Coordinates of C-alpha atoms in Angstrom, one line a residue:
M1 CA 49.4 -41.1 17.3
A2 CA 49.2 -44.7 17.0
S3 CA 45.6 -45.6 18.4
R4 CA 45.5 -48.9 16.9
K5 CA 48.6 -49.8 18.7
E6 CA 48.1 -47.7 21.8
G7 CA 45.0 -49.9 22.2
S8 CA 46.6 -53.3 22.0
G9 CA 48.9 -51.5 24.7
A10 CA 46.2 -51.5 27.0
G11 CA 44.5 -55.0 26.3
G12 CA 48.2 -56.4 26.4
G13 CA 48.6 -55.1 30.1
G14 CA 45.7 -56.1 31.3
F15 CA 46.8 -59.7 30.7
G16 CA 50.4 -59.6 30.9
A17 CA 50.0 -57.6 34.3
A18 CA 47.4 -60.4 35.4
K19 CA 49.7 -63.3 34.9
G20 CA 52.7 -61.9 37.0
K21 CA 50.6 -60.0 39.6
G22 CA 51.1 -62.4 42.5
K23 CA 55.0 -62.9 41.8
A24 CA 55.7 -59.2 41.1
A25 CA 54.0 -58.5 44.7
T26 CA 56.3 -61.0 46.0
T27 CA 59.5 -58.9 46.1
G28 CA 58.6 -55.5 47.2
D29 CA 55.3 -53.5 48.2
S30 CA 56.8 -50.2 48.7
A31 CA 56.2 -47.7 45.9
V32 CA 58.6 -47.3 42.7
K33 CA 60.9 -44.8 43.7
Q34 CA 63.5 -45.3 40.8
V35 CA 63.8 -47.1 37.6
Q36 CA 66.7 -49.2 36.9
I37 CA 67.3 -50.1 33.4
D38 CA 69.5 -52.6 31.6
G39 CA 71.6 -50.7 29.0
L40 CA 70.6 -53.4 26.7
V41 CA 66.9 -52.8 27.3
V42 CA 67.8 -49.4 26.2
L43 CA 69.2 -50.2 22.8
K44 CA 66.9 -52.8 22.2
I45 CA 64.2 -50.1 22.2
I46 CA 66.2 -47.9 20.1
K47 CA 66.9 -50.4 17.7
H48 CA 63.2 -50.8 17.5
Y49 CA 62.3 -47.6 16.4
Q50 CA 65.0 -47.2 14.0
E51 CA 63.7 -50.4 11.9
E52 CA 59.5 -49.4 12.4
G53 CA 59.3 -46.2 12.8
Q54 CA 58.7 -44.2 10.5
G55 CA 57.8 -40.1 10.8
N56 CA 55.3 -39.9 13.0
E57 CA 54.4 -43.8 13.4
V58 CA 54.6 -44.9 17.0
V59 CA 56.4 -48.0 18.2
Q60 CA 55.1 -50.1 21.4
G61 CA 56.7 -53.0 23.3
V62 CA 56.6 -54.6 26.7
L63 CA 59.0 -54.2 30.1
L64 CA 60.0 -57.2 31.7
G65 CA 62.1 -56.9 35.0
L66 CA 61.3 -57.5 38.7
V67 CA 60.4 -55.2 41.8
V68 CA 63.2 -55.1 44.5
D69 CA 62.5 -52.9 47.5
D70 CA 61.7 -49.7 46.0
R71 CA 63.6 -49.8 43.1
L72 CA 62.0 -51.4 39.6
E73 CA 64.6 -53.1 37.8
I74 CA 63.8 -53.5 33.4
T75 CA 65.8 -56.1 32.5
N76 CA 64.5 -57.0 29.2
C77 CA 62.2 -56.3 26.0
F78 CA 60.2 -57.1 23.5
P79 CA 58.3 -55.2 20.8
F80 CA 54.8 -55.4 19.6
P81 CA 55.1 -56.6 15.9
Q82 CA 53.7 -54.1 13.2
H83 CA 50.1 -55.4 11.7
T84 CA 47.3 -53.3 10.2
E85 CA 43.7 -53.9 10.4
D86 CA 43.3 -56.6 7.6
D87 CA 45.7 -58.9 10.6
A88 CA 42.0 -59.8 11.9
D89 CA 43.6 -63.5 12.7
F90 CA 46.3 -61.8 14.7
D91 CA 45.6 -62.2 18.4
E92 CA 48.3 -59.8 20.6
V93 CA 47.4 -61.9 24.1
Q94 CA 48.6 -64.9 22.6
Y95 CA 51.9 -63.1 20.5
Q96 CA 52.1 -62.4 24.8
M97 CA 52.2 -65.3 26.0
E98 CA 53.9 -67.5 23.6
M99 CA 56.5 -64.5 24.0
M100 CA 57.0 -64.6 27.9
R101 CA 56.6 -68.6 27.8
S102 CA 59.8 -68.5 25.4
L103 CA 61.5 -66.5 28.1
R104 CA 60.9 -68.3 30.9
H105 CA 61.9 -71.6 29.3
V106 CA 65.5 -69.9 28.9
N107 CA 65.6 -68.5 32.2
I108 CA 65.2 -64.9 31.9
D109 CA 62.8 -62.3 33.7
H110 CA 59.7 -62.4 32.4
L111 CA 57.5 -60.6 34.5
H112 CA 55.6 -57.7 33.1
V113 CA 56.0 -54.6 34.8
G114 CA 55.3 -51.7 31.8
W115 CA 55.3 -50.5 28.3
Y116 CA 57.4 -48.3 26.6
Q117 CA 56.3 -46.3 23.5
S118 CA 58.4 -43.5 21.2
T119 CA 56.8 -40.6 20.8
Y120 CA 56.6 -37.9 17.7
Y121 CA 57.7 -34.2 18.7
G122 CA 56.3 -35.2 22.9
S123 CA 52.9 -35.9 21.7
F124 CA 52.4 -38.4 24.0
V125 CA 49.9 -37.3 26.4
T126 CA 46.7 -38.6 24.9
R127 CA 43.9 -40.6 26.2
A128 CA 44.9 -43.9 25.1
L129 CA 48.3 -43.6 26.9
L130 CA 45.9 -42.6 30.0
D131 CA 43.8 -45.7 29.7
S132 CA 46.9 -47.9 28.7
Q133 CA 48.8 -47.0 31.5
F134 CA 45.8 -47.4 33.5
S135 CA 45.3 -50.9 33.1
Y136 CA 48.8 -51.8 33.3
Q137 CA 48.7 -49.6 36.9
H138 CA 45.6 -51.5 38.0
A139 CA 46.9 -54.8 37.4
I140 CA 50.2 -53.7 38.6
E141 CA 51.0 -51.2 40.8
E142 CA 54.6 -50.5 40.0
S143 CA 54.4 -50.4 36.6
V144 CA 55.9 -47.7 34.5
V145 CA 55.5 -46.2 31.2
L146 CA 58.5 -45.6 29.4
I147 CA 58.6 -42.5 26.6
Y148 CA 61.1 -42.4 24.2
D149 CA 62.0 -39.6 22.2
P150 CA 64.0 -40.3 19.1
I151 CA 64.2 -36.4 17.7
K152 CA 65.9 -35.5 21.0
T153 CA 67.7 -38.4 20.9
A154 CA 69.3 -37.8 17.1
Q155 CA 70.7 -34.2 18.4
G156 CA 72.8 -36.2 21.1
S157 CA 70.9 -36.7 24.2
L158 CA 69.4 -39.8 24.9
S159 CA 66.0 -39.1 25.7
L160 CA 64.1 -41.4 27.9
K161 CA 61.4 -40.9 30.7
A162 CA 59.7 -43.3 33.2
Y163 CA 56.1 -41.9 34.0
R164 CA 53.1 -43.5 36.3
L165 CA 50.0 -42.3 37.3
T166 CA 49.7 -40.6 40.5
P167 CA 47.4 -42.1 42.9
K168 CA 44.5 -38.9 42.4
L169 CA 44.2 -39.9 39.0
M170 CA 44.4 -43.8 39.6
E171 CA 41.1 -43.0 41.6
V172 CA 39.3 -41.1 38.9
C173 CA 39.7 -43.2 36.5
K174 CA 38.2 -46.2 38.7
E175 CA 35.1 -44.7 39.1
K176 CA 35.0 -43.4 35.6
D177 CA 33.9 -40.2 36.4
F178 CA 35.3 -37.5 34.5
S179 CA 32.7 -34.5 34.9
P180 CA 34.1 -31.1 36.1
E181 CA 33.0 -32.1 39.6
A182 CA 34.7 -34.7 39.9
L183 CA 37.9 -33.7 38.8
K184 CA 37.6 -30.8 40.9
K185 CA 36.7 -32.9 43.7
A186 CA 39.9 -34.6 43.1
N187 CA 41.8 -31.7 42.9
I188 CA 43.0 -32.9 39.7
A189 CA 45.0 -30.8 37.3
Y190 CA 47.2 -31.3 34.8
E191 CA 50.4 -30.7 36.7
N192 CA 49.3 -33.8 39.2
M193 CA 48.2 -36.3 36.3
F194 CA 51.3 -38.1 35.4
E195 CA 54.7 -38.6 38.0
E196 CA 57.8 -38.6 36.6
V197 CA 60.2 -41.7 38.4
P198 CA 63.5 -40.9 38.0
I199 CA 65.8 -43.4 35.6
V200 CA 69.2 -44.9 35.8
I201 CA 70.7 -46.9 32.9
K202 CA 73.0 -49.9 34.0
N203 CA 75.8 -52.1 32.7
S204 CA 77.9 -54.4 33.9
Y205 CA 81.8 -54.0 34.3
L206 CA 82.6 -56.0 31.1
I207 CA 80.0 -53.7 29.3
N208 CA 81.5 -51.0 30.4
V209 CA 84.8 -51.7 29.6
M210 CA 84.0 -52.9 25.7
L211 CA 82.1 -49.5 25.5
W212 CA 85.4 -47.6 26.9
E213 CA 87.4 -49.6 24.2
L214 CA 85.2 -49.1 21.7
E215 CA 85.0 -45.3 22.2
K216 CA 89.3 -45.2 21.9
K217 CA 88.8 -47.0 18.6
S218 CA 86.1 -45.1 17.0
A219 CA 86.8 -42.5 14.4
V220 CA 85.0 -39.2 14.7
A221 CA 84.7 -37.1 11.8
D222 CA 83.9 -33.8 13.1
R223 CA 84.1 -33.8 17.2
H224 CA 82.1 -30.4 16.9
E225 CA 79.2 -31.7 15.4
L226 CA 77.0 -31.7 18.4
L227 CA 77.5 -27.9 18.5
S228 CA 76.0 -27.0 15.2
L229 CA 73.2 -24.5 16.0
A230 CA 70.7 -26.0 13.0
S231 CA 67.4 -26.8 14.4
S232 CA 65.9 -29.4 11.8
N233 CA 62.6 -27.4 11.8
H234 CA 62.2 -29.1 15.2
L235 CA 61.5 -25.6 16.7
G236 CA 58.8 -24.7 13.9
K237 CA 57.6 -28.1 14.5
S238 CA 57.5 -28.0 17.9
L239 CA 55.3 -24.4 17.9
Q240 CA 53.1 -25.3 15.1
L241 CA 52.0 -28.7 17.5
L242 CA 51.9 -26.2 20.2
M243 CA 49.5 -23.7 18.5
D244 CA 47.4 -27.0 17.1
R245 CA 47.1 -28.0 20.8
V246 CA 45.9 -24.7 21.7
D247 CA 43.2 -24.2 19.0
E248 CA 41.8 -27.5 20.7
M249 CA 42.0 -26.1 24.2
S250 CA 39.8 -23.1 22.7
Q251 CA 37.2 -25.5 21.3
D252 CA 36.9 -27.0 24.6
I253 CA 36.9 -23.6 26.4
V254 CA 34.0 -22.8 24.2
K255 CA 32.3 -25.8 24.9
Y256 CA 32.2 -25.6 28.6
N257 CA 30.9 -21.8 28.1
T258 CA 28.1 -23.2 26.3
Y259 CA 27.2 -25.1 28.9
L260 CA 27.7 -22.6 31.4
R261 CA 25.2 -20.6 29.6
N262 CA 22.8 -23.3 29.2
V263 CA 22.7 -23.7 32.6
S264 CA 22.3 -20.5 33.7
K265 CA 19.2 -20.2 31.3
Q266 CA 18.2 -23.5 32.9
Q267 CA 18.0 -21.9 36.5
Q268 CA 16.1 -18.6 34.8
Q269 CA 13.4 -21.0 33.5
K270 CA 12.9 -22.8 36.9
H271 CA 12.5 -19.9 38.7
Q272 CA 10.2 -18.4 36.4
Y273 CA 8.2 -21.6 36.3
Q274 CA 8.5 -21.7 40.4
Q275 CA 7.2 -18.4 40.6
R276 CA 4.1 -18.8 38.0
R277 CA 3.7 -22.1 40.4
Q278 CA 3.6 -20.0 43.1
Q279 CA 0.9 -17.0 41.7
E280 CA -1.6 -19.7 40.2
N281 CA -1.5 -21.9 43.9
L282 CA -2.4 -18.5 45.3
Q283 CA -5.3 -17.2 43.2
R284 CA -6.3 -21.0 43.5
Q285 CA -6.3 -20.8 47.5
S286 CA -8.5 -17.4 47.2
R287 CA -11.4 -19.3 45.4
G288 CA -11.4 -22.0 47.9
E289 CA -10.0 -24.9 45.7
A290 CA -6.7 -26.7 46.4
P291 CA -3.2 -25.8 45.8
L292 CA -1.7 -27.5 42.5
P293 CA 0.3 -30.8 43.4
E294 CA 3.7 -30.9 43.8
E295 CA 6.3 -31.8 41.1
D296 CA 9.9 -33.2 40.3
I297 CA 11.0 -29.9 39.3
N298 CA 14.1 -32.0 38.3
K299 CA 12.2 -34.5 36.1
L300 CA 10.6 -31.0 34.0
F301 CA 13.8 -29.3 34.0
K302 CA 16.3 -31.9 33.1
P303 CA 20.1 -30.5 33.8
P304 CA 22.6 -30.4 30.7
Q305 CA 25.0 -32.9 30.4
P306 CA 28.6 -31.1 31.7
P307 CA 31.4 -31.8 29.2
A308 CA 34.1 -34.2 30.0
R309 CA 36.8 -32.6 31.7
M310 CA 39.5 -35.3 31.0
E311 CA 40.1 -34.2 27.0
S312 CA 40.9 -30.7 28.3
L313 CA 43.3 -31.6 31.6
L314 CA 45.8 -34.1 28.9
I315 CA 45.6 -31.6 26.1
A316 CA 47.1 -29.0 28.6
G317 CA 49.5 -31.4 29.6
Q318 CA 50.4 -32.0 26.2
I319 CA 50.5 -28.0 25.7
N320 CA 53.0 -27.9 29.2
T321 CA 55.3 -30.9 27.5
Y322 CA 55.4 -28.8 24.2
C323 CA 56.5 -25.5 26.2
Q324 CA 58.8 -27.6 27.9
N325 CA 60.6 -29.0 24.6
I326 CA 61.1 -25.7 23.1
K327 CA 62.3 -24.1 26.3
E328 CA 65.1 -27.2 26.5
F329 CA 65.8 -26.8 22.4
N330 CA 66.6 -23.1 23.1
A331 CA 68.5 -24.1 26.3
Q332 CA 70.7 -26.4 24.4
N333 CA 71.1 -24.2 21.2
L334 CA 72.3 -21.1 23.7
G335 CA 74.3 -23.4 25.6
K336 CA 76.0 -24.9 22.2
L337 CA 76.4 -20.8 21.1
F338 CA 78.2 -19.6 24.3
M339 CA 80.5 -23.2 23.7
A340 CA 81.1 -22.6 19.7
Q341 CA 81.8 -19.0 21.0
A342 CA 84.6 -20.2 23.6
L343 CA 86.0 -22.7 21.2
Q344 CA 86.2 -20.3 18.5
D345 CA 88.0 -17.5 20.9
Y346 CA 90.3 -20.6 22.4
N347 CA 91.7 -21.2 19.0
N348 CA 91.9 -17.5 17.9

């Protein structure tokens, strides 16, 4: 993942959301139940990846729009520019200020309502994305992150999903306590870390008429091209990434088991110390001497630091995403197989 750009998303989210917080709140205070995206925004996101996304490089940008009742309307967007670590003079906050100021001058929606990011084989459940979305959502409650999957889209089906952090996870992130006890108390599991918001893509009637005319005029060389069963290494790559995450999960399990063994070992040491202390006091009492002064046993035996469990939850969530991708891929290929067989029977 492109952590340098994900980090910039977090910083930009804090600024942009803070600028538009009061204005966005006046449009509606209810929770977002639907995301409505203009078709132009979708095309801009796709174009951004096609121009700057290479391999596993992640592209990101800012979403602009407004909140109407329980619907978040995304009407515009602009990308984060590509830059390297050598561009020390580049100020992302200043860049966003100038972009939103320019949009405001031409009377275009300029309120910050979230951000978007491309993904590489569904590898988006990361700590960087969690921190960035928390920054946005903490400043503007209605903020969402759009995840665009160019690999699935290239197979003939637009893959664009909107996510938000659940209220439980927001509370845990505010406390910044990711210990096993805190996550257990909050009842946080990988299934309830993110919530998906339904997306509706909307175009004006004139654009729909134009698309209809273009579709009639376009010449398709092979209308059965989408029925191809070629996987383009999609299944193999997804399985490889899944195995990598399973290995990471195994390492986290080993760390946690080591922590449990250390805790058990320390409890035994505490018990032995207390027994020796009690026997020594009994001997002193039999000699008519005063018992030893009481000591804070927690200072003598400092409990081992529990490993943070948030990374394990994120890995579990990523494993679930890979499994869903593989399941969808197999279902699509099975559907293509049935369609191809039906076409063959029809032609015969």
